[in-house]
Coordinates of C-alpha atoms and ligand atoms in Angstrom, one line a residue:
X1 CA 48.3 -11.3 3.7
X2 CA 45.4 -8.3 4.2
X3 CA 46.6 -6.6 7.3
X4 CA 43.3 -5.4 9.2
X5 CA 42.9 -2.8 12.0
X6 CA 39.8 -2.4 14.0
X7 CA 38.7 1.3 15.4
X8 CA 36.9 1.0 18.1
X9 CA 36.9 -2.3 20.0
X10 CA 33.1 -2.8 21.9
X11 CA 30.4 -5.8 21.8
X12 CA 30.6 -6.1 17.5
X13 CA 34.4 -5.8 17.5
X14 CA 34.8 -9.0 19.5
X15 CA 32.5 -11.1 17.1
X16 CA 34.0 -9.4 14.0
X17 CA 37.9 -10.7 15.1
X18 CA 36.8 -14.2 16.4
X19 CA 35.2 -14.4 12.6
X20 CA 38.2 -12.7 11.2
X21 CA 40.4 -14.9 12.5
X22 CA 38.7 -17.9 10.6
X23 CA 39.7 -16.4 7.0
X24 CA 43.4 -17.3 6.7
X25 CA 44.2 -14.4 4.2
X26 CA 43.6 -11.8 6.8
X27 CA 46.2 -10.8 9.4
X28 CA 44.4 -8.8 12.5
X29 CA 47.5 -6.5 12.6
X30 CA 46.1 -3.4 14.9
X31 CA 43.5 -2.4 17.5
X32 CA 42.0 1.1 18.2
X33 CA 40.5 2.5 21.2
X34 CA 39.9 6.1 23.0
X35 CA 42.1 4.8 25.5
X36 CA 45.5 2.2 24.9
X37 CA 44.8 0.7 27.9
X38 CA 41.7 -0.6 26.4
X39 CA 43.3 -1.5 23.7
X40 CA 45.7 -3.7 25.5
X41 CA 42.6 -5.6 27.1
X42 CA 41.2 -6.5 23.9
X43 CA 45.1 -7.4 22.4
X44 CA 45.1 -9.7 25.6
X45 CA 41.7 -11.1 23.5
X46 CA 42.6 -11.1 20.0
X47 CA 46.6 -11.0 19.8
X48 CA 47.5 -8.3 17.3
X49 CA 51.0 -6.5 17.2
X50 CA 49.9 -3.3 17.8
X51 CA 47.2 -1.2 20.3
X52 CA 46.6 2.1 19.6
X53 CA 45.2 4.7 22.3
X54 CA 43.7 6.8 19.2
X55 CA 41.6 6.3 15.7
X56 CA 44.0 8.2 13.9
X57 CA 47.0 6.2 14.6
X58 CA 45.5 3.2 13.2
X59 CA 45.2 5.2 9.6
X60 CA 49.0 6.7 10.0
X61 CA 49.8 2.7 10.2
X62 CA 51.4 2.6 6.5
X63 CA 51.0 -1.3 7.2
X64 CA 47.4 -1.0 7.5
X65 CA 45.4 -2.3 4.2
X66 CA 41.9 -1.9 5.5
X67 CA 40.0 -1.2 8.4
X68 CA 36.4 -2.3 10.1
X69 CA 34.6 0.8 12.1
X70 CA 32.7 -0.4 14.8
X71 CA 31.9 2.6 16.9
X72 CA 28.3 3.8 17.3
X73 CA 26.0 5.3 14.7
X74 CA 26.9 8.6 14.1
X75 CA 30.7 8.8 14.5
X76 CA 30.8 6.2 11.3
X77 CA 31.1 9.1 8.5
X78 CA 34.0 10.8 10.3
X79 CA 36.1 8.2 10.4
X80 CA 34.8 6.8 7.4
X81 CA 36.1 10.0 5.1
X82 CA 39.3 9.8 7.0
X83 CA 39.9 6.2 6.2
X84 CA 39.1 6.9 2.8
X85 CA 41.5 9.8 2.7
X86 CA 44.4 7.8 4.3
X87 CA 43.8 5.0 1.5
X88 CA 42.7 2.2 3.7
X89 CA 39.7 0.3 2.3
X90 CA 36.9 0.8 4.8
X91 CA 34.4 -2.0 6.5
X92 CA 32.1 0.0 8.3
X93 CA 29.0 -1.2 10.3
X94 CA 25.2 -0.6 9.9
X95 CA 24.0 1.7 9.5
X96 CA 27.2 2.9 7.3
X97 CA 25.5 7.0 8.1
X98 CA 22.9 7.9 9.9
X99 CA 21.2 10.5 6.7
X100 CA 21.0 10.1 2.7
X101 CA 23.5 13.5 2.9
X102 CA 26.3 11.7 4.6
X103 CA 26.1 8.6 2.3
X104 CA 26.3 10.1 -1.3
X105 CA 29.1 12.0 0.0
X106 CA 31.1 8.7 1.2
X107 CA 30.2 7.7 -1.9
X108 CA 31.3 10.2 -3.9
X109 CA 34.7 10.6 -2.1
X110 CA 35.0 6.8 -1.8
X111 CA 34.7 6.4 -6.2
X112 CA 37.0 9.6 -6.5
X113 CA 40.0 8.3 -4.6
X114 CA 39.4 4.7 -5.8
X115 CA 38.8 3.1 -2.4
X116 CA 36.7 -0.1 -1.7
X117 CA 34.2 0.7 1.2
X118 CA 31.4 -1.3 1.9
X119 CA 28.2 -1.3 4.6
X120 CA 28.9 -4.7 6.9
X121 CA 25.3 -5.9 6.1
X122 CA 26.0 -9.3 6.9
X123 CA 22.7 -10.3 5.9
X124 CA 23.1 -10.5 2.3
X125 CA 26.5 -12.8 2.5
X126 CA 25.2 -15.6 4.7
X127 CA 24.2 -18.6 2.6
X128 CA 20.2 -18.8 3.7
X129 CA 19.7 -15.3 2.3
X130 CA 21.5 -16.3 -1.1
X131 CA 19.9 -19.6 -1.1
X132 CA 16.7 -17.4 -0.7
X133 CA 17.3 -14.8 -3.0
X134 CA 18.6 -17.4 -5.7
X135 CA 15.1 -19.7 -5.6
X136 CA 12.7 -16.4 -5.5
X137 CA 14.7 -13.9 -7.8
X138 CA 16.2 -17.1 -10.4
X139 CA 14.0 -20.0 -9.8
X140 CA 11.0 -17.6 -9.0
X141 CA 9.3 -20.4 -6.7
X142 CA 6.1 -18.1 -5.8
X143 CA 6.1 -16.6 -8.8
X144 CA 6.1 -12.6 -8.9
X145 CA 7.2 -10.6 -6.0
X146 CA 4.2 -8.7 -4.4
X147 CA 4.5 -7.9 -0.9
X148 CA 7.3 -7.9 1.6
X149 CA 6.7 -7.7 5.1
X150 CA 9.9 -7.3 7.2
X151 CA 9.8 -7.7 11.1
X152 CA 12.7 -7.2 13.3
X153 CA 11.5 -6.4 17.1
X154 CA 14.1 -7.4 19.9
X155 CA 13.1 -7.5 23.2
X156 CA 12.3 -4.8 25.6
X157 CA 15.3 -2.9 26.2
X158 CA 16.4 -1.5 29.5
X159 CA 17.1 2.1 29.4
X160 CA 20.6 2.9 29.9
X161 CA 21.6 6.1 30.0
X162 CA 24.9 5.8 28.8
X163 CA 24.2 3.6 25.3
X164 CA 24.1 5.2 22.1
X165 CA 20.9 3.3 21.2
X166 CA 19.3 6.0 24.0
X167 CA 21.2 8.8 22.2
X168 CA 18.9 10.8 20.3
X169 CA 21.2 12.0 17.6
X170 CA 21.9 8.1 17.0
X171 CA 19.9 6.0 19.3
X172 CA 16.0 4.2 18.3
X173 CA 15.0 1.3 16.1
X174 CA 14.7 2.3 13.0
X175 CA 18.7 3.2 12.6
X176 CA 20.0 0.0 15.1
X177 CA 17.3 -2.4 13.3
X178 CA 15.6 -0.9 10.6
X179 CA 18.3 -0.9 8.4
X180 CA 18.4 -4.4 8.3
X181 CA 14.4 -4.4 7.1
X182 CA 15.5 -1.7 4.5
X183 CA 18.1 -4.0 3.0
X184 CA 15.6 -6.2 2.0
X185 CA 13.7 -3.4 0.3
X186 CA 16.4 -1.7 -1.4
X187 CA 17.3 -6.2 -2.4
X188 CA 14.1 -6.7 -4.4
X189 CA 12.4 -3.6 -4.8
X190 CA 14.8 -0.8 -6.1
X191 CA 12.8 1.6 -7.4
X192 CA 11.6 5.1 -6.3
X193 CA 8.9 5.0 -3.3
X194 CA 5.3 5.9 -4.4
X195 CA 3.3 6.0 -1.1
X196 CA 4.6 5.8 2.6
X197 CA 2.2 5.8 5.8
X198 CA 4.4 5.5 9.3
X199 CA 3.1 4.7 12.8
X200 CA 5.7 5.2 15.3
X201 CA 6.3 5.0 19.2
X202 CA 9.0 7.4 21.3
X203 CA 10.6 6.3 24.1
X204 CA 10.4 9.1 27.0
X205 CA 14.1 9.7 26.3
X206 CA 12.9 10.6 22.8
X207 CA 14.6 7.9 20.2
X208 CA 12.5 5.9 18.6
X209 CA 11.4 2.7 20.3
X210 CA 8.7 1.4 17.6
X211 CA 8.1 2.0 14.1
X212 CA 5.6 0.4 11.3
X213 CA 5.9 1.4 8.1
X214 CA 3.8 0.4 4.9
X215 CA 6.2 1.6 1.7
X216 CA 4.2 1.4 -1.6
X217 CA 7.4 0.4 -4.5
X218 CA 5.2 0.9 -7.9
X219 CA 2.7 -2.3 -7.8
X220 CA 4.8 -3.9 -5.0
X221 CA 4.3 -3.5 -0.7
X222 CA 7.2 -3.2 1.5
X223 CA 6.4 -3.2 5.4
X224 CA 9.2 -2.3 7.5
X225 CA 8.5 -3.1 11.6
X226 CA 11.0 -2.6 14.1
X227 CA 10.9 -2.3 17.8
X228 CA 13.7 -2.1 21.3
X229 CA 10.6 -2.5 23.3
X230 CA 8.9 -5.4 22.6
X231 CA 9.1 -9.1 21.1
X232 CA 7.7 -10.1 18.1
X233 CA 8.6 -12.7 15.3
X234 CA 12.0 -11.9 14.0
X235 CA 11.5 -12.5 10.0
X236 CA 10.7 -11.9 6.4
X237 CA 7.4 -12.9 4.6
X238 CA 7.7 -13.0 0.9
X239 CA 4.3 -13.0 -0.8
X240 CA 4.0 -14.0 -4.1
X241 CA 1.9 -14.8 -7.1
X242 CA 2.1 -18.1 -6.3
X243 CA 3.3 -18.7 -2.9
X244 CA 4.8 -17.2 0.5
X245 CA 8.6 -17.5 1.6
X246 CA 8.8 -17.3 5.1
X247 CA 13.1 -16.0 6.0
X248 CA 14.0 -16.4 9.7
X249 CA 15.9 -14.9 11.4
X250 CA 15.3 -11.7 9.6
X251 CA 19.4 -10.3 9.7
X252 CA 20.7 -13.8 9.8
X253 CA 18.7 -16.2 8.0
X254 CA 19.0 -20.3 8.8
X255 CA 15.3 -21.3 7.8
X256 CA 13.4 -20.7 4.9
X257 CA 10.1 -22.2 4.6
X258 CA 8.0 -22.5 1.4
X259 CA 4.4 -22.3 1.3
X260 CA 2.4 -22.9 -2.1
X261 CA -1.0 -22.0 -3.1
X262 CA -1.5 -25.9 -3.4
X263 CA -0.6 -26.1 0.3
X264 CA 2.9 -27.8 -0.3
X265 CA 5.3 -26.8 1.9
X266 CA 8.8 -27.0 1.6
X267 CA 11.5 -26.1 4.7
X268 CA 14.9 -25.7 4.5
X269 CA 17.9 -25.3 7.2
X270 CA 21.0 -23.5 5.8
X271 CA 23.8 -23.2 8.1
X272 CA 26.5 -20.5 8.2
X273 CA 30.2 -20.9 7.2
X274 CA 31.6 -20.6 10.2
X275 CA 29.3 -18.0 12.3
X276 CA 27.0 -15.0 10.4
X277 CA 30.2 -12.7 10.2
X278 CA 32.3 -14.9 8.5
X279 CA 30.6 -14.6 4.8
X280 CA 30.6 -11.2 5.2
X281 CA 34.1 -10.9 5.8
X282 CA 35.5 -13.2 3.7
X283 CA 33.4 -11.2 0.4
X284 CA 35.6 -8.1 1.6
X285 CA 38.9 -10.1 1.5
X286 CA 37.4 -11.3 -2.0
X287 CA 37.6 -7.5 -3.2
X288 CA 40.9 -7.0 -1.8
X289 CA 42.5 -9.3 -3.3
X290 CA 40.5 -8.7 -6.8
X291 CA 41.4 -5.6 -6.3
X292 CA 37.7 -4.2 -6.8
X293 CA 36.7 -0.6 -5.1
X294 CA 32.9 -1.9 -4.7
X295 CA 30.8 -4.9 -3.6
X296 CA 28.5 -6.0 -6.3
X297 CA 26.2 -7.3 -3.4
X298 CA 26.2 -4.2 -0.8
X299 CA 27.4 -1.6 -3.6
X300 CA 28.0 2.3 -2.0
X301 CA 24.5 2.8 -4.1
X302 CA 22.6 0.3 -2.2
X303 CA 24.1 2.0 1.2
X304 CA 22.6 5.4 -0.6
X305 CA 19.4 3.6 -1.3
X306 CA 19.0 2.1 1.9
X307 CA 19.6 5.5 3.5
X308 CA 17.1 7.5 1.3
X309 CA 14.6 4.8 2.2
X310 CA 15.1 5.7 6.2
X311 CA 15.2 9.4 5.6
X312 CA 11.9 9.2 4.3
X313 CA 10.5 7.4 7.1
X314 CA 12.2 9.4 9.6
X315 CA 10.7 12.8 7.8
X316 CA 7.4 11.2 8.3
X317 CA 8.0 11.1 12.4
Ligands
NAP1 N1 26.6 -6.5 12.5 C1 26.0 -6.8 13.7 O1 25.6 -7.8 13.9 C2 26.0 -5.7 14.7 C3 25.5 -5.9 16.0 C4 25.5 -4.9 16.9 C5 25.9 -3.7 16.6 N2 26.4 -3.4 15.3 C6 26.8 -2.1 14.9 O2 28.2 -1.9 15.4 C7 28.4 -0.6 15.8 C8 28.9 -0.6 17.2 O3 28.0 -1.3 18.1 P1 28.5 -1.9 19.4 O4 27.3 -2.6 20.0 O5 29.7 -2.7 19.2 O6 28.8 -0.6 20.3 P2 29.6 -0.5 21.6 O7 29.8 -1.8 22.3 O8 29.1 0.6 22.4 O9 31.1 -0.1 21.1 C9 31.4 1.0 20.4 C10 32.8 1.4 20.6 O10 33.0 2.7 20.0 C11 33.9 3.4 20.7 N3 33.6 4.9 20.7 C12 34.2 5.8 20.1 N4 33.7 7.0 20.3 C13 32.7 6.8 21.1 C14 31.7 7.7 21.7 N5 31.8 9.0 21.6 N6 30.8 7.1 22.5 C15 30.7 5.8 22.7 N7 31.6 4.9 22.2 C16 32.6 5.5 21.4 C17 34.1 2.8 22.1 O11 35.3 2.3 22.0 P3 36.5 2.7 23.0 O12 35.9 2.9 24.3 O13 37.4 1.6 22.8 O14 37.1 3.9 22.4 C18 33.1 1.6 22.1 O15 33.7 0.5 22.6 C19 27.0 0.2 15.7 O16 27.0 1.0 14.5 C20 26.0 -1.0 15.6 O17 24.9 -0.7 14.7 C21 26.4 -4.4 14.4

């Protein structure tokens, strides 16, 4: 049995433990808030034996195997180096940093002490994104990659004052959402950028609260659109040699539709195992018990990647 505790126990945690509790190889042993009182609340939810009023307690649990972070942006690499350090392997959310810096030194730390850690990009473990990246990447059904244009724009937030996605050391877009259109870069085209143009909106509270970017990848076109204040289509259009792919919804994919230059179309509905967590977490248990330190799907040098991509965009604002 993988004995899991989760630090910090907001809106993600409560998904993450109704989709842990579907993989019978994991035991939800610990919860850990600011506050044990909290803690006991979300026991009440998701019965565990133990609720802890602190982070560190959770890691001084020697019956702890591994632990998912699920606090906001920016306190990720703290307790990310601490979990490393206290030998529990480490499931933290997106973004897994908020800079390149941070990342490469998670990374370094991570490979030194031998400890699996891994960015909870769900995206790339549900079954539409592999049945998508398995007929353009093996069966190549519009021929070459060319262009990929990501679009992830939720609908117009309220401002709240006391969310970290208002924060301005965490808070905007392009690290909440973003990340999820940078995945799909970093996926297909992993090379080094060659030309970047950004246009880019600011909330009055100063996070960002729109943000286009064209990313030239040698030959190839990434766009990267993400938005908190307005709606737009939610997807990925693959254009290729011979053909579109059209991926909805972009972080959780179900449909995939086909278009060919002959004007066949082809659609396909791919449900998830369970919900869109469940994948995820059941690859992590798959380490575990292989005992692997790294995810061949969302290795630590994708997270690095992935981060160098968004520092560049952010240095353009
Ligand atoms: N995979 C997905 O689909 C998905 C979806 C949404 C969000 N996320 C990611 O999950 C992470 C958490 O998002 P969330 O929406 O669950 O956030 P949230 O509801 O605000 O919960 C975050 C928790 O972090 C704890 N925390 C510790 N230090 C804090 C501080 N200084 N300020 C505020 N909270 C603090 C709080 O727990 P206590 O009060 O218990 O201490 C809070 O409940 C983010 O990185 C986000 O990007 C992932």
């Amino acid at each position: 049995m993988i004995n899991w505790g989760v630090i910090g126990a907001g809106n993600i945690a409560h998904r993450f433990c109704e989709a842990l509790s579907k993989d019978k190889r994991a035991n939800l042993e610990a919860v850990s808030c600011r506050t044990v009182e909290k803690a006991q609340r979300f026991r009440q939810l998701f019965p565990c034996n133990k609720a802890y009023g602190s982070f560190q307690e959770i890691l001084d649990d020697p019956v702890i195997d591994a632990v998912y972070i699920a606090l906001p942006h920016y306190y990720h690499y703290e307790w990310i180096k601490k979990a490393i350090l206290a030998h529990k392997k480490v499931l933290v959310e997106k973004p897994a940093v908020i800079n390149f810096k941070q990342i490469q030194e998670i990374k370094d730390l991570a490979r030194k002490e031998q400890i699996l850690v891994m960015e909870a990009m769900k995206t790339r473990f549900v079954p539409g994104y592999k049945e998508a990246k398995n007929l353009l990447l093996d069966k190549k059904v519009i021929g070459e990659i060319k262009k990929i244009e990501t679009s992830f724009c939720s609908e117009h937030l309220e401002y709240d004052p006391n969310s970290y996605l208002f924060d301005c050391k965490q808070g905007g877009c392009l690290w909440d959402l973003g990340i999820y259109n940078i995945s799909y870069l970093d996926d297909y085209f992993n090379y080094e950028i060659s030309e970047l143009n950004v246009n880019y909106r600011y909330h009055d509270c100063g996070v960002d609260s729109y943000v286009f970017a064209k990313i030239g990848f040698k030959d190839q076109v990434g766009i990267v659109e993400c938005a908190m204040d307005r709606k737009k289509e939610n997807q990925v259009v693959f254009t290729g040699s011979y053909g579109k792919m059209i991926v909805k919804p972009l972080h959780r994919p179900l449909d995939i539709q086909i278009i060919l230059s002959d004007d066949q179309v082809i659609n396909k509905h791919i449900e998830y195992e369970y919900d869109d967590f469940y994948s995820e977490i059941a690859h992590f248990n798959d380490l575990i018990e292989s005992n692997k330190t790294e995810s061949e799907i969302m290795s630590l040098d994708n997270s690095v990647n992935c981060a160098k991509i968004l520092d560049a965009i952010r240095e353009k604002m």
